Short mmCIF file of C-alpha atoms in Angstrom, two decimals:
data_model
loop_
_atom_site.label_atom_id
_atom_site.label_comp_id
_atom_site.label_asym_id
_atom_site.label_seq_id
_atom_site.Cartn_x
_atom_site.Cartn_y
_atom_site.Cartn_z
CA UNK A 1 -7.59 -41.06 18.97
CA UNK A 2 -6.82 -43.95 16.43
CA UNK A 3 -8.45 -41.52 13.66
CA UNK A 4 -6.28 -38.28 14.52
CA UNK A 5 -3.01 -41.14 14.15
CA UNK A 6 -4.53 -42.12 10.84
CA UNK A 7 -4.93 -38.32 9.90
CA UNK A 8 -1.68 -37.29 11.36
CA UNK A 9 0.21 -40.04 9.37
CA UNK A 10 -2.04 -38.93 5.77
CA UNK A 11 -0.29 -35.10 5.90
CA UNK A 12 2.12 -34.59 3.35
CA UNK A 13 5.71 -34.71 3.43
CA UNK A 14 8.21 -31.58 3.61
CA UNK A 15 9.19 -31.88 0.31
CA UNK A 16 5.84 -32.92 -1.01
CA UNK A 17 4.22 -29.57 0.76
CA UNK A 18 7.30 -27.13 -1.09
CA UNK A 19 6.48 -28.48 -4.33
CA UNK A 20 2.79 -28.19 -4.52
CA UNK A 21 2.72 -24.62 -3.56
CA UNK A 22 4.67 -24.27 -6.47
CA UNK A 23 2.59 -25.54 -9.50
CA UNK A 24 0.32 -28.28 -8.15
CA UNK A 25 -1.71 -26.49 -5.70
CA UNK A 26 -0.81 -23.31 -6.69
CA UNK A 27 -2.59 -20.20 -4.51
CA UNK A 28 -3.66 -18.33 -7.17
CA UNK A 29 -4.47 -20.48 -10.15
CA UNK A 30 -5.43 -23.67 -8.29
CA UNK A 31 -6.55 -22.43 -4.61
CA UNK A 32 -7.92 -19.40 -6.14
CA UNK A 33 -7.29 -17.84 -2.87
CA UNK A 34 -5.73 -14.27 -2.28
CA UNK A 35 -7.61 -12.80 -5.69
CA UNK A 36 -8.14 -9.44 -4.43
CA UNK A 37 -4.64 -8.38 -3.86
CA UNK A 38 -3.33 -10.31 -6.90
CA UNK A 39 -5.72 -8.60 -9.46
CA UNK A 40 -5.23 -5.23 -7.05
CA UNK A 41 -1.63 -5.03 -7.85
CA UNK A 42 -0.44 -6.51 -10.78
CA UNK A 43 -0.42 -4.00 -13.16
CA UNK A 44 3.56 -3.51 -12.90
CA UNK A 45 6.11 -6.32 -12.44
CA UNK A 46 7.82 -4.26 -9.33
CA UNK A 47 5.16 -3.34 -7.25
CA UNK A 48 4.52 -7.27 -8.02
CA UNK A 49 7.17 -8.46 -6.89
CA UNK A 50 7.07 -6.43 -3.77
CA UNK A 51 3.77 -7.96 -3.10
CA UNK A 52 5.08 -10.95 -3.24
CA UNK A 53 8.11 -10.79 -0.74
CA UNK A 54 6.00 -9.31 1.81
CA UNK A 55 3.48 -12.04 1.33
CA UNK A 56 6.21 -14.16 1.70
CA UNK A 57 7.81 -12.91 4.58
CA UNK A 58 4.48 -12.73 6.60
CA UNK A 59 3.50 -16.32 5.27
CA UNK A 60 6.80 -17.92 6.57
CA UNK A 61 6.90 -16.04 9.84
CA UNK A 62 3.05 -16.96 10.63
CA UNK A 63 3.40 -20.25 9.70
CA UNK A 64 6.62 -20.84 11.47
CA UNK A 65 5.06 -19.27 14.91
CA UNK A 66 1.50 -21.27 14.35
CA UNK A 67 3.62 -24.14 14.05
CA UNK A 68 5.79 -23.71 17.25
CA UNK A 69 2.42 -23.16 18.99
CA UNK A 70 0.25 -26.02 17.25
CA UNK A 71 0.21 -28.20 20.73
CA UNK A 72 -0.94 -25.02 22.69
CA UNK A 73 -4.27 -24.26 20.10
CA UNK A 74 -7.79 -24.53 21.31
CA UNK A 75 -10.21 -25.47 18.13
CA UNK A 76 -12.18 -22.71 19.40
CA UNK A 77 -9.93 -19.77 19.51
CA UNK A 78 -7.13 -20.98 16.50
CA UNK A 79 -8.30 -18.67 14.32
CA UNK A 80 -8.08 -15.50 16.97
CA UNK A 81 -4.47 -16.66 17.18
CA UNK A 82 -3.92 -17.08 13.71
CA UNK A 83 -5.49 -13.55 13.01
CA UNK A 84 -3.28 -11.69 15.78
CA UNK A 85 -0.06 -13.60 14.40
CA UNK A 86 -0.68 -12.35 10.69
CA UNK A 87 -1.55 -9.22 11.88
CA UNK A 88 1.58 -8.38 13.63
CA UNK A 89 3.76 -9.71 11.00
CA UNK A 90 1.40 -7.77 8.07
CA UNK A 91 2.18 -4.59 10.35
CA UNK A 92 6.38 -5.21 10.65
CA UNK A 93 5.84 -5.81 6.80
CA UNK A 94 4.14 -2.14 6.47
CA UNK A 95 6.08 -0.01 8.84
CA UNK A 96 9.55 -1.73 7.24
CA UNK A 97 8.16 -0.88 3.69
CA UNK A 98 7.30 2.22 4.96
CA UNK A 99 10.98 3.14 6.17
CA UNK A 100 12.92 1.45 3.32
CA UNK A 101 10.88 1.51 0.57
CA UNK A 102 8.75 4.97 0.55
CA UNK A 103 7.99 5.04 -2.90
CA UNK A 104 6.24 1.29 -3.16
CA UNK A 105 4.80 1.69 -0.01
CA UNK A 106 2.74 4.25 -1.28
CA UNK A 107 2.61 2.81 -4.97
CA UNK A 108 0.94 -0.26 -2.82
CA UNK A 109 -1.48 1.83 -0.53
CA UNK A 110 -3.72 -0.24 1.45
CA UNK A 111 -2.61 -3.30 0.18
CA UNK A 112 -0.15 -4.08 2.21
CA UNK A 113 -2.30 -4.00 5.59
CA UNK A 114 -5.07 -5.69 3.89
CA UNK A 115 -2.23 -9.03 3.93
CA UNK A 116 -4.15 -9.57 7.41
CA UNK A 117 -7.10 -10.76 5.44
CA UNK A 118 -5.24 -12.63 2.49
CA UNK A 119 -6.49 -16.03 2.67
CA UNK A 120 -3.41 -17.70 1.41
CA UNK A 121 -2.28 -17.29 5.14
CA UNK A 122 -4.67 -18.01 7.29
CA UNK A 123 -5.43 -21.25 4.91
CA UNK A 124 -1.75 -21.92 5.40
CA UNK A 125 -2.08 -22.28 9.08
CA UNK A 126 -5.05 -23.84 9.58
CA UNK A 127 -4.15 -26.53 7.06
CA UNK A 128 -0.56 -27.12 7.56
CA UNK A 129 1.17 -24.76 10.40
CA UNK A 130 -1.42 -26.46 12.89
CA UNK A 131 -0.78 -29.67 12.34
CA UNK A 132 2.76 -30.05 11.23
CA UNK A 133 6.20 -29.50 12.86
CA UNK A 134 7.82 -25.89 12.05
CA UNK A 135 10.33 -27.74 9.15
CA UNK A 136 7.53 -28.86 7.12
CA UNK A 137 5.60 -25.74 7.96
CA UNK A 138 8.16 -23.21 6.91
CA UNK A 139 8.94 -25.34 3.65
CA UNK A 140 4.77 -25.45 3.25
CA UNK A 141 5.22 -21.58 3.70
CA UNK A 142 8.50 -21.18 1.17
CA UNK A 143 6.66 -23.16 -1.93
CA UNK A 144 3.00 -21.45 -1.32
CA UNK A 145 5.33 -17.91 -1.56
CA UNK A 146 7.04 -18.95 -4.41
CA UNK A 147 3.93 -20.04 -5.90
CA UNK A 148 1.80 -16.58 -5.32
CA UNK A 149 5.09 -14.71 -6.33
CA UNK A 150 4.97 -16.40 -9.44
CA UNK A 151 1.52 -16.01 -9.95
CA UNK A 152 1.55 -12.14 -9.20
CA UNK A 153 4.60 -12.09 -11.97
CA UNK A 154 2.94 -13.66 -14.86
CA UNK A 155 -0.18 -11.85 -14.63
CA UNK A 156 2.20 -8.61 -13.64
CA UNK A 157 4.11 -8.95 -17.16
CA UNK A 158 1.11 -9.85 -19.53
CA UNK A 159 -0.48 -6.15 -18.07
CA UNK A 160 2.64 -4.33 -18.38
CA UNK A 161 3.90 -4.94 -21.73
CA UNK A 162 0.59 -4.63 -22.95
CA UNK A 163 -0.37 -1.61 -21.26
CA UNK A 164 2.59 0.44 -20.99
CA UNK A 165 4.79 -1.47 -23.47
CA UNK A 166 7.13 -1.72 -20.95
CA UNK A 167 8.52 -4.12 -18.54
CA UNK A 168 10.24 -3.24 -15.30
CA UNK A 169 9.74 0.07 -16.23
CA UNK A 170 11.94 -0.26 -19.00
CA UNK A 171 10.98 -0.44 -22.52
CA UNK A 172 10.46 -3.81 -24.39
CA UNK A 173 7.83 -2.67 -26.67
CA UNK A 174 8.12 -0.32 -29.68
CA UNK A 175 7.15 3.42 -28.98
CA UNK A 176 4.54 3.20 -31.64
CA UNK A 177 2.66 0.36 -29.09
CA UNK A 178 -0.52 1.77 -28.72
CA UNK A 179 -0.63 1.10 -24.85
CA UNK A 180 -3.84 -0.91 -23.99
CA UNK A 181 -4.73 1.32 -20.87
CA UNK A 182 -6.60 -1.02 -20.27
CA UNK A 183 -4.95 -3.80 -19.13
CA UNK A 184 -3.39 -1.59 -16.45
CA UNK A 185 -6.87 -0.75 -15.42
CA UNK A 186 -9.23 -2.95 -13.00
CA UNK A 187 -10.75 -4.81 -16.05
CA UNK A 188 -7.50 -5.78 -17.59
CA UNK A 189 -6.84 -7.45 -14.50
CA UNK A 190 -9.80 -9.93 -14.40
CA UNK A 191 -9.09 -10.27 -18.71
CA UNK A 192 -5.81 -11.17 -17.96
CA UNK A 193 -6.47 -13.28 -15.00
CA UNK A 194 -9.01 -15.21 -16.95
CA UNK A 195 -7.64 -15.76 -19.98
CA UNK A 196 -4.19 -17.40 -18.06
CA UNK A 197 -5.96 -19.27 -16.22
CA UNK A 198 -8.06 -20.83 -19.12
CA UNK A 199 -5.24 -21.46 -20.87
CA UNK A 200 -3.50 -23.62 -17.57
CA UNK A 201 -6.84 -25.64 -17.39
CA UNK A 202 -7.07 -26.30 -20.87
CA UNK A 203 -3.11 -27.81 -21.13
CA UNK A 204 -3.91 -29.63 -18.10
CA UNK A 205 -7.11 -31.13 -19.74
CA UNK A 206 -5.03 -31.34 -22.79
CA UNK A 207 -2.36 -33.83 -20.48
CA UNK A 208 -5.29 -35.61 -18.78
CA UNK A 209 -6.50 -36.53 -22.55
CA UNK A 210 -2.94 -37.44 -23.57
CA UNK A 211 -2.59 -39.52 -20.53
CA UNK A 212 -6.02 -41.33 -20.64
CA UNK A 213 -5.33 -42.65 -24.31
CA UNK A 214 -1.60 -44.02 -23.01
CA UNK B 1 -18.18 -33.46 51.20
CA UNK B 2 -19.51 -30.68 50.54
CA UNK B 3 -16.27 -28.11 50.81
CA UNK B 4 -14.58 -31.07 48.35
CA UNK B 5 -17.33 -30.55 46.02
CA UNK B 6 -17.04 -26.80 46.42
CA UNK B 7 -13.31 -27.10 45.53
CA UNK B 8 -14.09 -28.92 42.77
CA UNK B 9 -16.82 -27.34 41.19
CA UNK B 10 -14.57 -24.02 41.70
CA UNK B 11 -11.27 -25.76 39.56
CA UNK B 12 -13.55 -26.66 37.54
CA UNK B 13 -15.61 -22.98 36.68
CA UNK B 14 -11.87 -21.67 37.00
CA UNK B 15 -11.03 -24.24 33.49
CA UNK B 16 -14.04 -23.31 31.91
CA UNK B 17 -13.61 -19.38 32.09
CA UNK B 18 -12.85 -17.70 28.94
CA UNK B 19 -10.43 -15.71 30.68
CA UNK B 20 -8.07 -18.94 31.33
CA UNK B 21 -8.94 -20.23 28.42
CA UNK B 22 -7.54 -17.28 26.31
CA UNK B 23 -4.66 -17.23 28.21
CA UNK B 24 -2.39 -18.10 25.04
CA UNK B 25 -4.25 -15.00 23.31
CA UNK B 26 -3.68 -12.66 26.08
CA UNK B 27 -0.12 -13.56 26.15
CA UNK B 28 0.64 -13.38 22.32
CA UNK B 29 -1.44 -10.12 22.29
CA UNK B 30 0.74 -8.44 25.05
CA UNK B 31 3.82 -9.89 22.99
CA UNK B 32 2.87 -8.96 19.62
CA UNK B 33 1.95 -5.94 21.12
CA UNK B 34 5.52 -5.13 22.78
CA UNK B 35 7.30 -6.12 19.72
CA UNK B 36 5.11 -3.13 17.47
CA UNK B 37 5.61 -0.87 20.09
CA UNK B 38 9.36 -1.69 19.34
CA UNK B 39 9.55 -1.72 16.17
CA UNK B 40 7.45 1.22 15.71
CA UNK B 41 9.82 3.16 17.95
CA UNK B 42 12.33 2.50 15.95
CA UNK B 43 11.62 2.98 13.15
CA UNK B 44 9.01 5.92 13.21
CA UNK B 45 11.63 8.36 12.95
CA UNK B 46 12.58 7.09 9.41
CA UNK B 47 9.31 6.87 8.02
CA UNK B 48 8.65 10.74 9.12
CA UNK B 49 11.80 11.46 7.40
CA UNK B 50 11.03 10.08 4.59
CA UNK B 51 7.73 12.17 4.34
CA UNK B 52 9.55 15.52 5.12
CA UNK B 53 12.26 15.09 2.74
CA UNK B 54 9.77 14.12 -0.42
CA UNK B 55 8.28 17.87 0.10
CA UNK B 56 11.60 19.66 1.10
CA UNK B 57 13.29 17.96 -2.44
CA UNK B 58 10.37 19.38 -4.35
CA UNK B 59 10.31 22.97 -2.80
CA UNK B 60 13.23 25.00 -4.93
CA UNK B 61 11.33 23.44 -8.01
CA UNK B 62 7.69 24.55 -6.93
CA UNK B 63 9.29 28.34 -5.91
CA UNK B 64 11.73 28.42 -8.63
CA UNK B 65 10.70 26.42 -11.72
CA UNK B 66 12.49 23.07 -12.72
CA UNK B 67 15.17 25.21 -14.77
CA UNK B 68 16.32 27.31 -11.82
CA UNK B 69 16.04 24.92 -9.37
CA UNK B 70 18.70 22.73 -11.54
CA UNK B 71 21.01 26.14 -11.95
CA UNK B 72 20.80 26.25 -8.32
CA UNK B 73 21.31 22.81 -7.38
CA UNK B 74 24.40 22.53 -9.52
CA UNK B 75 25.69 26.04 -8.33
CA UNK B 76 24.77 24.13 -4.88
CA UNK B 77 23.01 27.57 -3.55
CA UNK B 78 20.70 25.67 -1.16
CA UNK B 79 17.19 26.21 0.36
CA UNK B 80 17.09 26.95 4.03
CA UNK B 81 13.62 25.01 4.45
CA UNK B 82 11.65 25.62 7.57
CA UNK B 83 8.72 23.66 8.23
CA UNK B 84 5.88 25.17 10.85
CA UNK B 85 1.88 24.95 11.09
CA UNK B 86 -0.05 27.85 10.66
CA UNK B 87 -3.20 27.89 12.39
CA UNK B 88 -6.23 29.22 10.67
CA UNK B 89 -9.48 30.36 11.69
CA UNK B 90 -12.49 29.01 9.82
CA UNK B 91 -16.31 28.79 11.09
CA UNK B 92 -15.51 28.42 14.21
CA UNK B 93 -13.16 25.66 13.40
CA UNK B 94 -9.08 25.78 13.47
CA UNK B 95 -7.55 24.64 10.69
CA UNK B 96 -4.02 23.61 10.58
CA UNK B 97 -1.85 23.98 7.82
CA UNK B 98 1.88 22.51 7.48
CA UNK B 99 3.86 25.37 4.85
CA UNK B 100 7.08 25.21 4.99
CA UNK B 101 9.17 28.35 4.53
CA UNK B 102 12.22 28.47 2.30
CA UNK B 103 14.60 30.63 2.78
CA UNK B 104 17.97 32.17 0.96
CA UNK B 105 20.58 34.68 2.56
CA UNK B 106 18.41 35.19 5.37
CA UNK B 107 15.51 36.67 2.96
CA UNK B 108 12.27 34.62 2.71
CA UNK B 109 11.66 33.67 -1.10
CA UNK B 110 9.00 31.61 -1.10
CA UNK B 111 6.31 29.21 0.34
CA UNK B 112 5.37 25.44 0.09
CA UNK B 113 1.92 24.68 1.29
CA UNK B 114 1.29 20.98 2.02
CA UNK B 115 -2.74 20.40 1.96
CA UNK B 116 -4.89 17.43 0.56
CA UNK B 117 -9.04 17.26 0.16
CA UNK B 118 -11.07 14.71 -1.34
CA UNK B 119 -10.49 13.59 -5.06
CA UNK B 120 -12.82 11.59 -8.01
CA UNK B 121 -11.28 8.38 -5.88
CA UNK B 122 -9.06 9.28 -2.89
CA UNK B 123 -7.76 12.16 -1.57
CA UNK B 124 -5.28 13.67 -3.36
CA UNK B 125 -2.00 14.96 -1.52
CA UNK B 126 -0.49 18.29 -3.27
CA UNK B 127 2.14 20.87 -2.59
CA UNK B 128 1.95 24.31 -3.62
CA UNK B 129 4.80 26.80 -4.45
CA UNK B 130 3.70 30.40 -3.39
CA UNK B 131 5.91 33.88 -3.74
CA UNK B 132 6.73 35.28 -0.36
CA UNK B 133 3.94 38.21 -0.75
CA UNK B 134 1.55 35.23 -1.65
CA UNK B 135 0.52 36.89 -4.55
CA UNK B 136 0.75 34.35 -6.96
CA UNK B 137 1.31 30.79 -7.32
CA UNK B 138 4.93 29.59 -8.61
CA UNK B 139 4.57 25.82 -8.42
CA UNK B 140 2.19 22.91 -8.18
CA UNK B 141 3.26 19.10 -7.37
CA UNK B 142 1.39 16.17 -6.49
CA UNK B 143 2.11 14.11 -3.60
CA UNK B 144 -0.46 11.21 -3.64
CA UNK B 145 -2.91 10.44 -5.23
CA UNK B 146 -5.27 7.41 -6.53
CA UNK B 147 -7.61 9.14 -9.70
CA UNK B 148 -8.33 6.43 -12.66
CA UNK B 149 -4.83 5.84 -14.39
CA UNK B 150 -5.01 7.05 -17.74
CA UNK B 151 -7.60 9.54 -17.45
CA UNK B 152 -7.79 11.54 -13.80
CA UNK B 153 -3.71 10.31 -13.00
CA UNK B 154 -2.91 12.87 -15.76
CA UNK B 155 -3.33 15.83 -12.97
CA UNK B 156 0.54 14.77 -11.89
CA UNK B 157 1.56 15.45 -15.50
CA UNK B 158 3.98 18.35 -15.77
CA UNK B 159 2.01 19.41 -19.06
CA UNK B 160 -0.87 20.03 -16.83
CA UNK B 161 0.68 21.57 -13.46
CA UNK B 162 2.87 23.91 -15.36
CA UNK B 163 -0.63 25.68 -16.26
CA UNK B 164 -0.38 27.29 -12.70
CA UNK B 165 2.54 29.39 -12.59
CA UNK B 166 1.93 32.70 -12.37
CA UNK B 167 -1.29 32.71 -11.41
CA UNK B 168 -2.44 35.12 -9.60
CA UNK B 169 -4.20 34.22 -5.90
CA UNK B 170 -6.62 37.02 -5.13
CA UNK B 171 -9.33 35.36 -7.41
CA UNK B 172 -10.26 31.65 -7.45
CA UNK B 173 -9.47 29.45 -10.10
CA UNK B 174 -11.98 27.88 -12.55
CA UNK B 175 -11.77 24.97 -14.80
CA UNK B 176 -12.47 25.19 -18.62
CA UNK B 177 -13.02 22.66 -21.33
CA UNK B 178 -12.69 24.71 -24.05
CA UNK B 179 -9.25 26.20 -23.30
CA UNK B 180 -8.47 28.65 -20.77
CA UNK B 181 -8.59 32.20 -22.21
CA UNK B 182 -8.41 34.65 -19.17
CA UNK B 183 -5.83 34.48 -16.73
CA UNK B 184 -7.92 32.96 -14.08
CA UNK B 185 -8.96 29.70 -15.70
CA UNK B 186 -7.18 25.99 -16.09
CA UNK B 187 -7.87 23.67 -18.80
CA UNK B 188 -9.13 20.21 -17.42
CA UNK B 189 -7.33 17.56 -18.02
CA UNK B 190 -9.72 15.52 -21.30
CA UNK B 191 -11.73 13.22 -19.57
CA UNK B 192 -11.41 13.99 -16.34
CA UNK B 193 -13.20 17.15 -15.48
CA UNK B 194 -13.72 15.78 -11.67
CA UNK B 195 -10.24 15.13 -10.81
CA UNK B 196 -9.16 18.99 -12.08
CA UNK B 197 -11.61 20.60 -10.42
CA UNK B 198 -11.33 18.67 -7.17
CA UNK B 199 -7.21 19.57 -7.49
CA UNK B 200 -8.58 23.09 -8.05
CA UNK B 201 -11.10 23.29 -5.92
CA UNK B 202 -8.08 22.17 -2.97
CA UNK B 203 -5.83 24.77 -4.10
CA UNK B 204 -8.55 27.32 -3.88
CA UNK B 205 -9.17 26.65 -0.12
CA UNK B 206 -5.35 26.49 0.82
CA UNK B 207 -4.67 29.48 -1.06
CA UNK B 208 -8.04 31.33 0.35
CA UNK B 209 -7.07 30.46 3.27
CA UNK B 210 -3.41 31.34 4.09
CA UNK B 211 -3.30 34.30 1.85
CA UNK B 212 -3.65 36.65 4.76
CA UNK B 213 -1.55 34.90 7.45
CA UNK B 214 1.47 34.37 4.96
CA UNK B 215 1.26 37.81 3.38
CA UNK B 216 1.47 39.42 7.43
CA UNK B 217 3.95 36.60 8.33
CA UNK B 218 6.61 37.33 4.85
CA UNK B 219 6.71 41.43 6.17
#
């Protein structure tokens, strides 16, 4: 009892769970979590972007419903419930998409049900939505969203202006770009992926090195 | 005693069933469950819509050609699109087709077949534009499809469905790499032999297939 106090009283703030799902603990560059769909569908800003508000959407709902049933869990079946909440939200998310927005929906494919197994979510839940009231859950939910939007976005516009020379669809790059198909392609994904996320570890080393001689 | 113990030893088997132990998953499933049912009552009719009207927008084009189909849209002469399912006969096997008939003054002028088959990656979705004695093919769009971007993808190009109207229907089509000489062949797209012939090989069946039905069905 005295140790789940102790752990209960160690959780993060509200505030302090927004912000690191911005930068600090980051889904995509620092969890590494939810890889498949952000390599899958990055290779234009808007189907991005889409990506990212239905991520979004189902992250805030399931964590905001987890939350508001956090007394109720049993250890043993959480992650049944956890599963069935993300699915149902994941399925609202494809049937809406569906209705209002034919065109991405089938730009996106099977990405959009395959949210169910995005482990951003369920990660979300079982760290924070189970154990925290729905305020701190939902603002846990708002800053890992932002986060994996902004993720999906930078990786989205490095393989779009290089590989179509365009950006949103419009163009930024000169006709005579010779597009790097490429980088639209699977492979450009994981060259992308890698090379940004070298370069974050290396100006964080760069810090750590600036700070340890201070 | 004993009927105390009894009692007890029930409760307790009762708490340790899985079935009361789920309960909270039961419930949320029959929830969740209601609130899909919902929403996909509601909004099922706008996602079938959706589908319909993406092959009704694209049938003047596929009978007409893009040129005429603009002359006619800005003269706003319009379609009258019917769709229906025509039933075909194959091994044993029925086959349903969805073609939807277009129609102008009361005269039929042309078909849209709406078949699919199995791609390089996916299937690929396609539409076909067909003259009302199904004699030859006046159109050719892509619905859906998932070949490799920048090599198979090119099937949706115009450059490359433009090659099939005209064609004639009685024979089947073939793919060429080294440039289509007689009127039966279709230049593959460079790089991506697999994808054309798998479009090909799709149109081939549809067309096979329905020839007879729509030729009986436009007298």
């Amino acid at each position: 009892m005295e140790r789940t106090i102790k752990k209960m009283a160690d959780q993060p703030t509200t505030t302090e769970r927004f912000i690191q799902g911005i930068l600090p603990e980051n889904p995509v560059y620092r969890q590494l979590l939810g890889l498949c769909a952000t390599l899958a569908v990055t290779n234009n800003m808007k189907s991005a972007l889409t990506m990212g508000g239905a991520v979004a959407f189902v992250l805030v709902c399931a964590n905001v419903i987890t939350s508001l049933m956090r007394n109720l869990l049993k250890p043993h079946l959480r992650i049944v419930i956890f599963t069935l909440t993300i699915a149902t939200f994941v399925t609202i998310a494809d049937r809406f998409l569906a209705a209002y927005m034919y065109q991405m929906s089938k730009t996106l494919g099977p990405y959009i049900p395959l949210i169910i197994v995005n482990c951003i979510i369920i990660c979300r839940c079982e760290v924070c939505a189970s154990k925290q009231p729905v305020i701190t859950a939902a603002a846990d939910a708002v800053g890992q969203s932002i986060g994996f939007t902004l993720a999906m976005a930078s990786l989205a516009a490095v393989r779009e202006i290089l590989g179509t020379g365009m950006f949103f669809g419009l163009r930024v790059l000169p006709v005579a770009w010779p597009d790097w198909v490429i980088m639209v392609l699977p492979p450009g994904a994981f060259l992308t992926f890698g090379i940004l996320l070298g370069t974050l570890n290396w100006i964080d080393s760069l810090r750590a090195a600036g700070s340890g001689k201070k | 005693m004993t009927a105390i113990q009894m009692e007890q030893s029930f409760g307790q088997r009762l708490k340790n069933s899985n079935i009361v132990q789920a309960w909270l998953v039961l419930t949320l499933a029959l929830l969740f469950g209601a609130a899909l049912a919902g929403i996909q009552i509601s909004l099922a009719p706008t996602i079938e819509a959706n589908k319909i009207n993406e092959t009704r927008q694209k049938v003047p084009e596929l009978i007409f050609g893009k040129t005429r189909a603009l002359e006619m849209a800005a003269q706003n002469k319009n379609l009258h699109v019917t769709p229906q399912f025509i039933a075909v006969e194959k091994q044993g096997k029925k086959v349903f087709y969805n073609v939807f008939k277009a129609d102008m003054d009361g005269k039929c002028v042309g078909w849209v077949v709406k078949t699919n088959g199995q791609g390089y990656a996916d299937k690929i979705e396609l539409l076909i534009g067909l003259a009302p004695d199904a004699e030859t093919i006046t159109g050719l769009f892509i619905l859906d499809q998932k070949e490799t971007p920048g090599l198979g993808n090119k099937i949706v190009t115009e450059k490359w469905r433009s090659q099939f109207i005209g064609k004639p229907t009685g024979t089947r089509l073939t793919v060429t790499k080294t440039g289509a000489v007689t009127d039966t062949e279709i230049n593959a797209v460079t790089g991506a032999t697999i994808s054309s012939r798998s479009a090909i090989n799709i149109i081939n069946t549809a067309v096979g297939d329905l020839k007879g039905p729509l030729t009986a069905k436009a007298k």
